[in-house]
Amino acid sequence: MTQERSISTQCLINIRLKNETRISEFYLLGLSDDPELQPTLFGLFLSMYLITVLGNLLIIVAVTTDPHLHTPMYFFLSILSWSDICFTSTTVPKMLVDIQTHSRAISFAGCLTQMSVFLIFGCMDVMLLTAMAYDRFVAICHPLNYPLIMNPHLCVSLVLLSLFASFLEGEVHVWMALQMTDFKELEIPSFFCDPSQVLGLSCKVTFTNDFFKYIFGTIYGFLPILGILFSYYKIISSVLRMSSSSGKSKAFSTCGSHLSVVCLFFGTALGVYFESAASHSPRGSSVSSVMYTVVTPLLNPFIYSLRNRDLKRALSRLYKPGAD
């Protein structure tokens, strides 16, 4: 009751301020206020960002230059690597600049732009992981029809559809944010404009916003997970019916990398959701969100390069062009 009264009072104060001046910026609280910790955070996140960009660029170059990797699976992987670079570039460079300049301010327009781009490429990752699960399902359950089904036209169409759906989600969330007129506060307890944190600043809880949250949560969260689970259910059923142990091993090896990335991405995202729901610390979810915004794009290239023999060969050819 006391907390609700405090929020109501803060809303009234901010409404009065809004009548006098238009709210033009928010303040990102970041990961820590400790000045002595800032150089460590800067070095750590700069290193992680550079490794992420380099690792994903290597995968893109390897897939592009090696004819053996011109298949649907690696086509989707190269697009996923590009999406991961954009995804992490949405948040980390801004945080590094903030640490160096000792500034936590971000303009209202800049915050909405960051939120939109973050959602676009985060959703793009989800859509691509779902398309890759479908690709593995067709390859293992319908191998004879695989070239016919997973033709270049379908692959490009799936990527364009993923991009369109991601853009739609980003724009709807921006529209929801633009409907906000009264704010509880102007401080965002994160190192970037997390959509849930930004929308949570509104003093008013509207039916329209809640409706869109649940609809888009179902479309971009529940349905992709359901599609991936169904694909792997069919894959496992098909593999268990194989009589050859080598065939089973090969089938599982082609899915191992993708399944690892799926578990890492959705596992960390769900972890952030439950952490933010259970934590009473304003920075609790911020620290957890580092896992899926920074760590997951960092680990994806290592997962695919270490577990995939064809990709390891392609990467070795980049270092040694004459290697076979």
PDB file of C-alpha atoms in Angstrom:
ATOM      1  CA  MET A   1       0.000   0.000   0.000  1.00  0.00           C
ATOM      2  CA  THR A   2       2.829   2.386   0.907  1.00  0.00           C
ATOM      3  CA  GLN A   3       4.654   1.549  -2.344  1.00  0.00           C
ATOM      4  CA  GLU A   4       1.492   2.163  -4.407  1.00  0.00           C
ATOM      5  CA  ARG A   5       0.928   5.513  -2.660  1.00  0.00           C
ATOM      6  CA  SER A   6       4.553   6.468  -3.377  1.00  0.00           C
ATOM      7  CA  ILE A   7       4.160   5.590  -7.066  1.00  0.00           C
ATOM      8  CA  SER A   8       0.924   7.583  -7.294  1.00  0.00           C
ATOM      9  CA  THR A   9       2.627  10.596  -5.697  1.00  0.00           C
ATOM     10  CA  GLN A  10       5.573  10.294  -8.083  1.00  0.00           C
ATOM     11  CA  CYS A  11       3.167  10.095 -11.040  1.00  0.00           C
ATOM     12  CA  LEU A  12       1.429  13.298  -9.905  1.00  0.00           C
ATOM     13  CA  ILE A  13       4.763  15.063  -9.587  1.00  0.00           C
ATOM     14  CA  ASN A  14       5.840  13.931 -13.055  1.00  0.00           C
ATOM     15  CA  ILE A  15       2.494  15.038 -14.532  1.00  0.00           C
ATOM     16  CA  ARG A  16       3.078  18.521 -13.131  1.00  0.00           C
ATOM     17  CA  LEU A  17       6.608  18.522 -14.556  1.00  0.00           C
ATOM     18  CA  LYS A  18       5.255  17.366 -17.909  1.00  0.00           C
ATOM     19  CA  ASN A  19       2.899  20.346 -17.990  1.00  0.00           C
ATOM     20  CA  GLU A  20       5.913  22.627 -17.596  1.00  0.00           C
ATOM     21  CA  THR A  21       8.395  20.882 -19.891  1.00  0.00           C
ATOM     22  CA  ARG A  22       8.268  17.975 -22.288  1.00  0.00           C
ATOM     23  CA  ILE A  23      10.145  14.872 -21.115  1.00  0.00           C
ATOM     24  CA  SER A  24      13.102  14.605 -23.479  1.00  0.00           C
ATOM     25  CA  GLU A  25      15.359  11.935 -21.976  1.00  0.00           C
ATOM     26  CA  PHE A  26      15.675   8.931 -19.682  1.00  0.00           C
ATOM     27  CA  TYR A  27      18.537   7.837 -17.446  1.00  0.00           C
ATOM     28  CA  LEU A  28      20.078   4.373 -17.660  1.00  0.00           C
ATOM     29  CA  LEU A  29      21.210   3.131 -14.247  1.00  0.00           C
ATOM     30  CA  GLY A  30      23.687   0.689 -15.792  1.00  0.00           C
ATOM     31  CA  LEU A  31      25.163  -2.344 -14.069  1.00  0.00           C
ATOM     32  CA  SER A  32      26.938  -0.621 -11.181  1.00  0.00           C
ATOM     33  CA  ASP A  33      27.443   2.805  -9.585  1.00  0.00           C
ATOM     34  CA  ASP A  34      30.866   1.887  -8.203  1.00  0.00           C
ATOM     35  CA  PRO A  35      33.455   4.195  -9.918  1.00  0.00           C
ATOM     36  CA  GLU A  36      36.268   1.726  -9.308  1.00  0.00           C
ATOM     37  CA  LEU A  37      34.364  -0.992 -11.153  1.00  0.00           C
ATOM     38  CA  GLN A  38      33.798   1.060 -14.328  1.00  0.00           C
ATOM     39  CA  PRO A  39      37.234   0.413 -15.964  1.00  0.00           C
ATOM     40  CA  THR A  40      36.797  -3.322 -15.356  1.00  0.00           C
ATOM     41  CA  LEU A  41      33.316  -3.301 -16.874  1.00  0.00           C
ATOM     42  CA  PHE A  42      34.570  -1.296 -19.851  1.00  0.00           C
ATOM     43  CA  GLY A  43      37.439  -3.703 -20.566  1.00  0.00           C
ATOM     44  CA  LEU A  44      35.278  -6.781 -20.065  1.00  0.00           C
ATOM     45  CA  PHE A  45      32.426  -5.691 -22.309  1.00  0.00           C
ATOM     46  CA  LEU A  46      34.722  -4.245 -24.966  1.00  0.00           C
ATOM     47  CA  SER A  47      36.556  -7.581 -25.163  1.00  0.00           C
ATOM     48  CA  MET A  48      33.318  -9.556 -25.298  1.00  0.00           C
ATOM     49  CA  TYR A  49      31.914  -7.259 -27.989  1.00  0.00           C
ATOM     50  CA  LEU A  50      35.006  -7.505 -30.208  1.00  0.00           C
ATOM     51  CA  ILE A  51      35.105 -11.306 -29.867  1.00  0.00           C
ATOM     52  CA  THR A  52      31.390 -11.496 -30.694  1.00  0.00           C
ATOM     53  CA  VAL A  53      31.751  -9.391 -33.840  1.00  0.00           C
ATOM     54  CA  LEU A  54      34.912 -11.191 -34.990  1.00  0.00           C
ATOM     55  CA  GLY A  55      33.516 -14.687 -34.326  1.00  0.00           C
ATOM     56  CA  ASN A  56      30.260 -14.067 -36.151  1.00  0.00           C
ATOM     57  CA  LEU A  57      32.030 -12.309 -39.039  1.00  0.00           C
ATOM     58  CA  LEU A  58      34.279 -15.366 -39.462  1.00  0.00           C
ATOM     59  CA  ILE A  59      31.217 -17.589 -39.764  1.00  0.00           C
ATOM     60  CA  ILE A  60      29.678 -15.259 -42.363  1.00  0.00           C
ATOM     61  CA  VAL A  61      32.908 -15.177 -44.391  1.00  0.00           C
ATOM     62  CA  ALA A  62      33.376 -18.958 -44.132  1.00  0.00           C
ATOM     63  CA  VAL A  63      29.828 -19.697 -45.299  1.00  0.00           C
ATOM     64  CA  THR A  64      30.051 -17.130 -48.106  1.00  0.00           C
ATOM     65  CA  THR A  65      33.407 -18.245 -49.505  1.00  0.00           C
ATOM     66  CA  ASP A  66      33.164 -22.038 -49.130  1.00  0.00           C
ATOM     67  CA  PRO A  67      30.971 -23.705 -51.809  1.00  0.00           C
ATOM     68  CA  HIS A  68      30.538 -26.758 -49.561  1.00  0.00           C
ATOM     69  CA  LEU A  69      28.575 -24.597 -47.130  1.00  0.00           C
ATOM     70  CA  HIS A  70      26.120 -23.225 -49.683  1.00  0.00           C
ATOM     71  CA  THR A  71      23.232 -25.152 -48.152  1.00  0.00           C
ATOM     72  CA  PRO A  72      20.053 -23.978 -46.387  1.00  0.00           C
ATOM     73  CA  MET A  73      21.391 -24.804 -42.924  1.00  0.00           C
ATOM     74  CA  TYR A  74      24.507 -22.656 -43.339  1.00  0.00           C
ATOM     75  CA  PHE A  75      22.574 -19.943 -45.137  1.00  0.00           C
ATOM     76  CA  PHE A  76      20.360 -19.580 -42.056  1.00  0.00           C
ATOM     77  CA  LEU A  77      23.456 -19.742 -39.838  1.00  0.00           C
ATOM     78  CA  SER A  78      25.118 -16.865 -41.695  1.00  0.00           C
ATOM     79  CA  ILE A  79      21.970 -14.740 -41.350  1.00  0.00           C
ATOM     80  CA  LEU A  80      21.819 -15.650 -37.641  1.00  0.00           C
ATOM     81  CA  SER A  81      25.442 -14.512 -37.230  1.00  0.00           C
ATOM     82  CA  TRP A  82      24.638 -11.203 -38.930  1.00  0.00           C
ATOM     83  CA  SER A  83      21.591 -10.798 -36.679  1.00  0.00           C
ATOM     84  CA  ASP A  84      23.691 -11.536 -33.580  1.00  0.00           C
ATOM     85  CA  ILE A  85      26.190  -8.827 -34.539  1.00  0.00           C
ATOM     86  CA  CYS A  86      23.371  -6.304 -34.930  1.00  0.00           C
ATOM     87  CA  PHE A  87      21.670  -7.535 -31.749  1.00  0.00           C
ATOM     88  CA  THR A  88      24.680  -7.006 -29.507  1.00  0.00           C
ATOM     89  CA  SER A  89      25.667  -3.791 -31.337  1.00  0.00           C
ATOM     90  CA  THR A  90      22.345  -2.295 -30.287  1.00  0.00           C
ATOM     91  CA  THR A  91      23.262  -2.226 -26.595  1.00  0.00           C
ATOM     92  CA  VAL A  92      26.982  -2.700 -25.905  1.00  0.00           C
ATOM     93  CA  PRO A  93      28.521   0.289 -27.791  1.00  0.00           C
ATOM     94  CA  LYS A  94      26.103   2.684 -26.074  1.00  0.00           C
ATOM     95  CA  MET A  95      27.012   1.208 -22.688  1.00  0.00           C
ATOM     96  CA  LEU A  96      30.754   1.554 -23.434  1.00  0.00           C
ATOM     97  CA  VAL A  97      30.275   5.218 -24.421  1.00  0.00           C
ATOM     98  CA  ASP A  98      28.286   5.844 -21.231  1.00  0.00           C
ATOM     99  CA  ILE A  99      31.077   4.373 -19.104  1.00  0.00           C
ATOM    100  CA  GLN A 100      33.726   6.490 -20.827  1.00  0.00           C
ATOM    101  CA  THR A 101      31.743   9.739 -20.727  1.00  0.00           C
ATOM    102  CA  HIS A 102      30.271   9.136 -17.257  1.00  0.00           C
ATOM    103  CA  SER A 103      26.862   9.907 -18.703  1.00  0.00           C
ATOM    104  CA  ARG A 104      23.712   7.855 -18.207  1.00  0.00           C
ATOM    105  CA  ALA A 105      21.316  10.019 -20.215  1.00  0.00           C
ATOM    106  CA  ILE A 106      19.604   8.813 -23.390  1.00  0.00           C
ATOM    107  CA  SER A 107      17.164  10.892 -25.397  1.00  0.00           C
ATOM    108  CA  PHE A 108      13.531   9.854 -25.643  1.00  0.00           C
ATOM    109  CA  ALA A 109      13.883   9.307 -29.406  1.00  0.00           C
ATOM    110  CA  GLY A 110      17.180   7.465 -28.912  1.00  0.00           C
ATOM    111  CA  CYS A 111      15.628   5.201 -26.304  1.00  0.00           C
ATOM    112  CA  LEU A 112      12.716   4.281 -28.571  1.00  0.00           C
ATOM    113  CA  THR A 113      15.111   3.667 -31.466  1.00  0.00           C
ATOM    114  CA  GLN A 114      17.311   1.402 -29.352  1.00  0.00           C
ATOM    115  CA  MET A 115      14.260  -0.453 -28.050  1.00  0.00           C
ATOM    116  CA  SER A 116      12.900  -0.946 -31.575  1.00  0.00           C
ATOM    117  CA  VAL A 117      16.183  -2.207 -33.060  1.00  0.00           C
ATOM    118  CA  PHE A 118      16.769  -4.448 -30.042  1.00  0.00           C
ATOM    119  CA  LEU A 119      13.342  -6.048 -30.532  1.00  0.00           C
ATOM    120  CA  ILE A 120      13.818  -6.412 -34.293  1.00  0.00           C
ATOM    121  CA  PHE A 121      17.053  -8.386 -34.044  1.00  0.00           C
ATOM    122  CA  GLY A 122      16.050 -10.252 -30.883  1.00  0.00           C
ATOM    123  CA  CYS A 123      12.881 -11.419 -32.637  1.00  0.00           C
ATOM    124  CA  MET A 124      14.934 -12.134 -35.770  1.00  0.00           C
ATOM    125  CA  ASP A 125      17.042 -14.574 -33.744  1.00  0.00           C
ATOM    126  CA  VAL A 126      13.905 -16.353 -32.539  1.00  0.00           C
ATOM    127  CA  MET A 127      12.450 -16.626 -36.053  1.00  0.00           C
ATOM    128  CA  LEU A 128      15.747 -17.859 -37.522  1.00  0.00           C
ATOM    129  CA  LEU A 129      16.199 -20.508 -34.828  1.00  0.00           C
ATOM    130  CA  THR A 130      12.672 -21.716 -35.627  1.00  0.00           C
ATOM    131  CA  ALA A 131      13.431 -21.818 -39.371  1.00  0.00           C
ATOM    132  CA  MET A 132      16.632 -23.763 -38.665  1.00  0.00           C
ATOM    133  CA  ALA A 133      14.654 -26.283 -36.601  1.00  0.00           C
ATOM    134  CA  TYR A 134      12.287 -26.746 -39.560  1.00  0.00           C
ATOM    135  CA  ASP A 135      15.294 -27.183 -41.853  1.00  0.00           C
ATOM    136  CA  ARG A 136      16.689 -29.980 -39.642  1.00  0.00           C
ATOM    137  CA  PHE A 137      13.224 -31.568 -39.480  1.00  0.00           C
ATOM    138  CA  VAL A 138      12.966 -31.710 -43.286  1.00  0.00           C
ATOM    139  CA  ALA A 139      16.601 -32.904 -43.669  1.00  0.00           C
ATOM    140  CA  ILE A 140      16.179 -35.840 -41.267  1.00  0.00           C
ATOM    141  CA  CYS A 141      12.511 -36.770 -41.643  1.00  0.00           C
ATOM    142  CA  HIS A 142      12.195 -36.165 -45.403  1.00  0.00           C
ATOM    143  CA  PRO A 143      15.760 -36.503 -46.784  1.00  0.00           C
ATOM    144  CA  LEU A 144      14.724 -37.448 -50.330  1.00  0.00           C
ATOM    145  CA  ASN A 145      12.533 -34.369 -50.695  1.00  0.00           C
ATOM    146  CA  TYR A 146      14.932 -32.049 -48.870  1.00  0.00           C
ATOM    147  CA  PRO A 147      16.388 -30.289 -51.970  1.00  0.00           C
ATOM    148  CA  LEU A 148      12.886 -29.843 -53.367  1.00  0.00           C
ATOM    149  CA  ILE A 149      11.335 -28.481 -50.159  1.00  0.00           C
ATOM    150  CA  MET A 150      14.223 -26.345 -48.894  1.00  0.00           C
ATOM    151  CA  ASN A 151      14.807 -24.595 -52.198  1.00  0.00           C
ATOM    152  CA  PRO A 152      16.511 -21.160 -52.388  1.00  0.00           C
ATOM    153  CA  HIS A 153      13.183 -19.398 -52.904  1.00  0.00           C
ATOM    154  CA  LEU A 154      11.739 -20.820 -49.668  1.00  0.00           C
ATOM    155  CA  CYS A 155      14.910 -20.042 -47.694  1.00  0.00           C
ATOM    156  CA  VAL A 156      14.953 -16.407 -48.810  1.00  0.00           C
ATOM    157  CA  SER A 157      11.197 -16.154 -48.200  1.00  0.00           C
ATOM    158  CA  LEU A 158      11.609 -17.442 -44.622  1.00  0.00           C
ATOM    159  CA  VAL A 159      14.323 -14.860 -43.922  1.00  0.00           C
ATOM    160  CA  LEU A 160      12.240 -12.026 -45.392  1.00  0.00           C
ATOM    161  CA  LEU A 161       9.190 -13.188 -43.434  1.00  0.00           C
ATOM    162  CA  SER A 162      11.285 -13.269 -40.248  1.00  0.00           C
ATOM    163  CA  LEU A 163      12.536  -9.746 -40.931  1.00  0.00           C
ATOM    164  CA  PHE A 164       9.021  -8.449 -41.606  1.00  0.00           C
ATOM    165  CA  ALA A 165       7.598 -10.077 -38.454  1.00  0.00           C
ATOM    166  CA  SER A 166      10.485  -8.709 -36.383  1.00  0.00           C
ATOM    167  CA  PHE A 167      10.048  -5.207 -37.794  1.00  0.00           C
ATOM    168  CA  LEU A 168       6.340  -5.379 -37.001  1.00  0.00           C
ATOM    169  CA  GLU A 169       6.994  -6.301 -33.368  1.00  0.00           C
ATOM    170  CA  GLY A 170       9.516  -3.489 -32.969  1.00  0.00           C
ATOM    171  CA  GLU A 171       7.175  -0.886 -34.442  1.00  0.00           C
ATOM    172  CA  VAL A 172       4.199  -2.000 -32.328  1.00  0.00           C
ATOM    173  CA  HIS A 173       6.249  -1.646 -29.144  1.00  0.00           C
ATOM    174  CA  VAL A 174       7.384   1.817 -30.246  1.00  0.00           C
ATOM    175  CA  TRP A 175       3.756   2.753 -30.867  1.00  0.00           C
ATOM    176  CA  MET A 176       2.862   1.500 -27.368  1.00  0.00           C
ATOM    177  CA  ALA A 177       5.671   3.584 -25.876  1.00  0.00           C
ATOM    178  CA  LEU A 178       4.507   6.676 -27.764  1.00  0.00           C
ATOM    179  CA  GLN A 179       1.090   6.336 -26.109  1.00  0.00           C
ATOM    180  CA  MET A 180       2.728   6.822 -22.708  1.00  0.00           C
ATOM    181  CA  THR A 181       2.007  10.303 -21.380  1.00  0.00           C
ATOM    182  CA  ASP A 182       2.643   9.982 -17.625  1.00  0.00           C
ATOM    183  CA  PHE A 183       5.746   8.355 -16.132  1.00  0.00           C
ATOM    184  CA  LYS A 184       6.417   6.921 -12.674  1.00  0.00           C
ATOM    185  CA  GLU A 185      10.061   7.912 -13.025  1.00  0.00           C
ATOM    186  CA  LEU A 186      12.676   8.656 -15.662  1.00  0.00           C
ATOM    187  CA  GLU A 187      15.301   6.141 -14.506  1.00  0.00           C
ATOM    188  CA  ILE A 188      15.564   2.788 -16.310  1.00  0.00           C
ATOM    189  CA  PRO A 189      17.145   0.106 -14.070  1.00  0.00           C
ATOM    190  CA  SER A 190      19.187  -1.398 -16.908  1.00  0.00           C
ATOM    191  CA  PHE A 191      22.157  -0.644 -19.157  1.00  0.00           C
ATOM    192  CA  PHE A 192      19.885  -0.281 -22.193  1.00  0.00           C
ATOM    193  CA  CYS A 193      16.282   0.589 -23.005  1.00  0.00           C
ATOM    194  CA  ASP A 194      14.818  -2.799 -22.174  1.00  0.00           C
ATOM    195  CA  PRO A 195      11.272  -2.855 -23.652  1.00  0.00           C
ATOM    196  CA  SER A 196       9.703  -4.293 -20.502  1.00  0.00           C
ATOM    197  CA  GLN A 197      11.457  -1.686 -18.341  1.00  0.00           C
ATOM    198  CA  VAL A 198      10.483   1.208 -20.616  1.00  0.00           C
ATOM    199  CA  LEU A 199       6.824   0.202 -20.877  1.00  0.00           C
ATOM    200  CA  GLY A 200       6.810  -0.384 -17.120  1.00  0.00           C
ATOM    201  CA  LEU A 201       7.517   3.313 -16.532  1.00  0.00           C
ATOM    202  CA  SER A 202       3.969   4.246 -17.526  1.00  0.00           C
ATOM    203  CA  CYS A 203       1.656   5.388 -14.741  1.00  0.00           C
ATOM    204  CA  LYS A 204      -1.340   4.051 -16.634  1.00  0.00           C
ATOM    205  CA  VAL A 205      -1.958   0.366 -17.345  1.00  0.00           C
ATOM    206  CA  THR A 206      -4.201   0.202 -20.421  1.00  0.00           C
ATOM    207  CA  PHE A 207      -6.114  -2.764 -21.811  1.00  0.00           C
ATOM    208  CA  THR A 208      -4.662  -2.110 -25.276  1.00  0.00           C
ATOM    209  CA  ASN A 209      -1.056  -2.356 -24.081  1.00  0.00           C
ATOM    210  CA  ASP A 210      -1.749  -5.514 -22.082  1.00  0.00           C
ATOM    211  CA  PHE A 211      -3.588  -7.030 -25.050  1.00  0.00           C
ATOM    212  CA  PHE A 212      -0.668  -6.418 -27.418  1.00  0.00           C
ATOM    213  CA  LYS A 213       1.845  -7.689 -24.855  1.00  0.00           C
ATOM    214  CA  TYR A 214       0.041 -11.032 -24.529  1.00  0.00           C
ATOM    215  CA  ILE A 215      -0.640 -11.348 -28.263  1.00  0.00           C
ATOM    216  CA  PHE A 216       2.945 -10.653 -29.280  1.00  0.00           C
ATOM    217  CA  GLY A 217       4.275 -12.748 -26.405  1.00  0.00           C
ATOM    218  CA  THR A 218       2.283 -15.666 -27.765  1.00  0.00           C
ATOM    219  CA  ILE A 219       3.228 -15.107 -31.408  1.00  0.00           C
ATOM    220  CA  TYR A 220       6.934 -14.437 -30.890  1.00  0.00           C
ATOM    221  CA  GLY A 221       7.518 -16.562 -27.814  1.00  0.00           C
ATOM    222  CA  PHE A 222       5.148 -19.470 -27.320  1.00  0.00           C
ATOM    223  CA  LEU A 223       4.571 -20.393 -30.995  1.00  0.00           C
ATOM    224  CA  PRO A 224       8.286 -20.516 -31.976  1.00  0.00           C
ATOM    225  CA  ILE A 225       9.089 -22.657 -28.920  1.00  0.00           C
ATOM    226  CA  LEU A 226       6.168 -24.923 -29.796  1.00  0.00           C
ATOM    227  CA  GLY A 227       7.405 -25.188 -33.398  1.00  0.00           C
ATOM    228  CA  ILE A 228      10.945 -26.047 -32.292  1.00  0.00           C
ATOM    229  CA  LEU A 229       9.708 -28.666 -29.794  1.00  0.00           C
ATOM    230  CA  PHE A 230       7.457 -30.250 -32.430  1.00  0.00           C
ATOM    231  CA  SER A 231      10.333 -30.354 -34.948  1.00  0.00           C
ATOM    232  CA  TYR A 232      12.636 -32.091 -32.484  1.00  0.00           C
ATOM    233  CA  TYR A 233       9.907 -34.468 -31.402  1.00  0.00           C
ATOM    234  CA  LYS A 234       9.571 -35.603 -35.026  1.00  0.00           C
ATOM    235  CA  ILE A 235      13.357 -35.663 -35.460  1.00  0.00           C
ATOM    236  CA  ILE A 236      13.919 -37.846 -32.378  1.00  0.00           C
ATOM    237  CA  SER A 237      11.084 -40.175 -33.400  1.00  0.00           C
ATOM    238  CA  SER A 238      12.596 -40.534 -36.873  1.00  0.00           C
ATOM    239  CA  VAL A 239      16.138 -41.091 -35.575  1.00  0.00           C
ATOM    240  CA  LEU A 240      15.048 -43.770 -33.093  1.00  0.00           C
ATOM    241  CA  ARG A 241      13.518 -45.732 -35.985  1.00  0.00           C
ATOM    242  CA  MET A 242      16.865 -45.817 -37.800  1.00  0.00           C
ATOM    243  CA  SER A 243      18.595 -49.191 -37.733  1.00  0.00           C
ATOM    244  CA  SER A 244      22.114 -47.860 -38.365  1.00  0.00           C
ATOM    245  CA  SER A 245      24.001 -46.514 -35.359  1.00  0.00           C
ATOM    246  CA  SER A 246      26.180 -44.381 -37.645  1.00  0.00           C
ATOM    247  CA  GLY A 247      23.041 -42.843 -39.155  1.00  0.00           C
ATOM    248  CA  LYS A 248      21.736 -42.014 -35.694  1.00  0.00           C
ATOM    249  CA  SER A 249      25.057 -40.460 -34.710  1.00  0.00           C
ATOM    250  CA  LYS A 250      25.209 -38.359 -37.879  1.00  0.00           C
ATOM    251  CA  ALA A 251      21.611 -37.198 -37.470  1.00  0.00           C
ATOM    252  CA  PHE A 252      22.135 -36.125 -33.867  1.00  0.00           C
ATOM    253  CA  SER A 253      25.448 -34.426 -34.684  1.00  0.00           C
ATOM    254  CA  THR A 254      23.789 -32.198 -37.290  1.00  0.00           C
ATOM    255  CA  CYS A 255      21.251 -31.066 -34.679  1.00  0.00           C
ATOM    256  CA  GLY A 256      23.564 -30.782 -31.687  1.00  0.00           C
ATOM    257  CA  SER A 257      24.860 -27.267 -32.380  1.00  0.00           C
ATOM    258  CA  HIS A 258      21.426 -25.854 -33.159  1.00  0.00           C
ATOM    259  CA  LEU A 259      19.856 -27.457 -30.107  1.00  0.00           C
ATOM    260  CA  SER A 260      22.638 -26.073 -27.894  1.00  0.00           C
ATOM    261  CA  VAL A 261      22.067 -22.547 -29.202  1.00  0.00           C
ATOM    262  CA  VAL A 262      18.282 -22.892 -28.768  1.00  0.00           C
ATOM    263  CA  CYS A 263      18.684 -24.022 -25.149  1.00  0.00           C
ATOM    264  CA  LEU A 264      21.174 -21.217 -24.458  1.00  0.00           C
ATOM    265  CA  PHE A 265      19.013 -18.484 -26.004  1.00  0.00           C
ATOM    266  CA  PHE A 266      15.627 -19.478 -24.614  1.00  0.00           C
ATOM    267  CA  GLY A 267      17.104 -20.679 -21.319  1.00  0.00           C
ATOM    268  CA  THR A 268      18.774 -17.332 -20.588  1.00  0.00           C
ATOM    269  CA  ALA A 269      15.704 -15.383 -21.771  1.00  0.00           C
ATOM    270  CA  LEU A 270      13.431 -17.376 -19.451  1.00  0.00           C
ATOM    271  CA  GLY A 271      16.000 -16.981 -16.687  1.00  0.00           C
ATOM    272  CA  VAL A 272      15.826 -13.196 -17.059  1.00  0.00           C
ATOM    273  CA  TYR A 273      12.020 -13.322 -16.969  1.00  0.00           C
ATOM    274  CA  PHE A 274      11.876 -15.334 -13.736  1.00  0.00           C
ATOM    275  CA  GLU A 275      14.749 -13.364 -12.195  1.00  0.00           C
ATOM    276  CA  SER A 276      13.002 -10.045 -12.830  1.00  0.00           C
ATOM    277  CA  ALA A 277       9.765 -11.440 -11.401  1.00  0.00           C
ATOM    278  CA  ALA A 278      11.416 -12.761  -8.226  1.00  0.00           C
ATOM    279  CA  SER A 279      14.138 -10.167  -7.635  1.00  0.00           C
ATOM    280  CA  HIS A 280      13.470  -7.099  -5.477  1.00  0.00           C
ATOM    281  CA  SER A 281      16.666  -5.406  -6.648  1.00  0.00           C
ATOM    282  CA  PRO A 282      16.175  -2.887  -9.486  1.00  0.00           C
ATOM    283  CA  ARG A 283      19.377  -4.132 -11.111  1.00  0.00           C
ATOM    284  CA  GLY A 284      18.624  -7.834 -10.655  1.00  0.00           C
ATOM    285  CA  SER A 285      17.138  -8.319 -14.112  1.00  0.00           C
ATOM    286  CA  SER A 286      19.751  -5.983 -15.626  1.00  0.00           C
ATOM    287  CA  VAL A 287      22.615  -8.248 -14.621  1.00  0.00           C
ATOM    288  CA  SER A 288      20.689 -11.321 -15.787  1.00  0.00           C
ATOM    289  CA  SER A 289      19.884  -9.720 -19.159  1.00  0.00           C
ATOM    290  CA  VAL A 290      23.620  -9.598 -19.897  1.00  0.00           C
ATOM    291  CA  MET A 291      23.380 -13.352 -20.455  1.00  0.00           C
ATOM    292  CA  TYR A 292      21.105 -13.237 -23.491  1.00  0.00           C
ATOM    293  CA  THR A 293      22.077  -9.805 -24.835  1.00  0.00           C
ATOM    294  CA  VAL A 294      25.852 -10.276 -24.704  1.00  0.00           C
ATOM    295  CA  VAL A 295      26.891 -13.783 -23.676  1.00  0.00           C
ATOM    296  CA  THR A 296      24.622 -15.735 -26.058  1.00  0.00           C
ATOM    297  CA  PRO A 297      25.801 -13.928 -29.248  1.00  0.00           C
ATOM    298  CA  LEU A 298      29.354 -14.369 -27.962  1.00  0.00           C
ATOM    299  CA  LEU A 299      29.057 -18.146 -27.506  1.00  0.00           C
ATOM    300  CA  ASN A 300      27.102 -18.968 -30.690  1.00  0.00           C
ATOM    301  CA  PRO A 301      30.157 -18.948 -33.028  1.00  0.00           C
ATOM    302  CA  PHE A 302      32.109 -21.164 -30.629  1.00  0.00           C
ATOM    303  CA  ILE A 303      29.244 -23.644 -30.328  1.00  0.00           C
ATOM    304  CA  TYR A 304      28.880 -24.000 -34.098  1.00  0.00           C
ATOM    305  CA  SER A 305      32.595 -24.006 -34.913  1.00  0.00           C
ATOM    306  CA  LEU A 306      33.528 -26.525 -32.212  1.00  0.00           C
ATOM    307  CA  ARG A 307      30.676 -28.966 -32.853  1.00  0.00           C
ATOM    308  CA  ASN A 308      30.473 -28.740 -36.643  1.00  0.00           C
ATOM    309  CA  ARG A 309      33.108 -30.547 -38.697  1.00  0.00           C
ATOM    310  CA  ASP A 310      32.260 -28.854 -42.025  1.00  0.00           C
ATOM    311  CA  LEU A 311      32.456 -25.398 -40.506  1.00  0.00           C
ATOM    312  CA  LYS A 312      35.765 -26.206 -38.818  1.00  0.00           C
ATOM    313  CA  ARG A 313      37.182 -27.233 -42.204  1.00  0.00           C
ATOM    314  CA  ALA A 314      35.914 -24.026 -43.803  1.00  0.00           C
ATOM    315  CA  LEU A 315      37.456 -21.906 -41.033  1.00  0.00           C
ATOM    316  CA  SER A 316      40.766 -23.739 -41.368  1.00  0.00           C
ATOM    317  CA  ARG A 317      40.762 -22.934 -45.089  1.00  0.00           C
ATOM    318  CA  LEU A 318      40.465 -19.249 -44.223  1.00  0.00           C
ATOM    319  CA  TYR A 319      43.657 -19.474 -42.175  1.00  0.00           C
ATOM    320  CA  LYS A 320      45.396 -21.826 -44.620  1.00  0.00           C
ATOM    321  CA  PRO A 321      43.962 -21.328 -48.121  1.00  0.00           C
ATOM    322  CA  GLY A 322      45.809 -24.373 -49.460  1.00  0.00           C
ATOM    323  CA  ALA A 323      44.498 -26.696 -46.724  1.00  0.00           C
ATOM    324  CA  ASP A 324      42.186 -29.483 -47.863  1.00  0.00           C
TER     325      ASP A 324
END
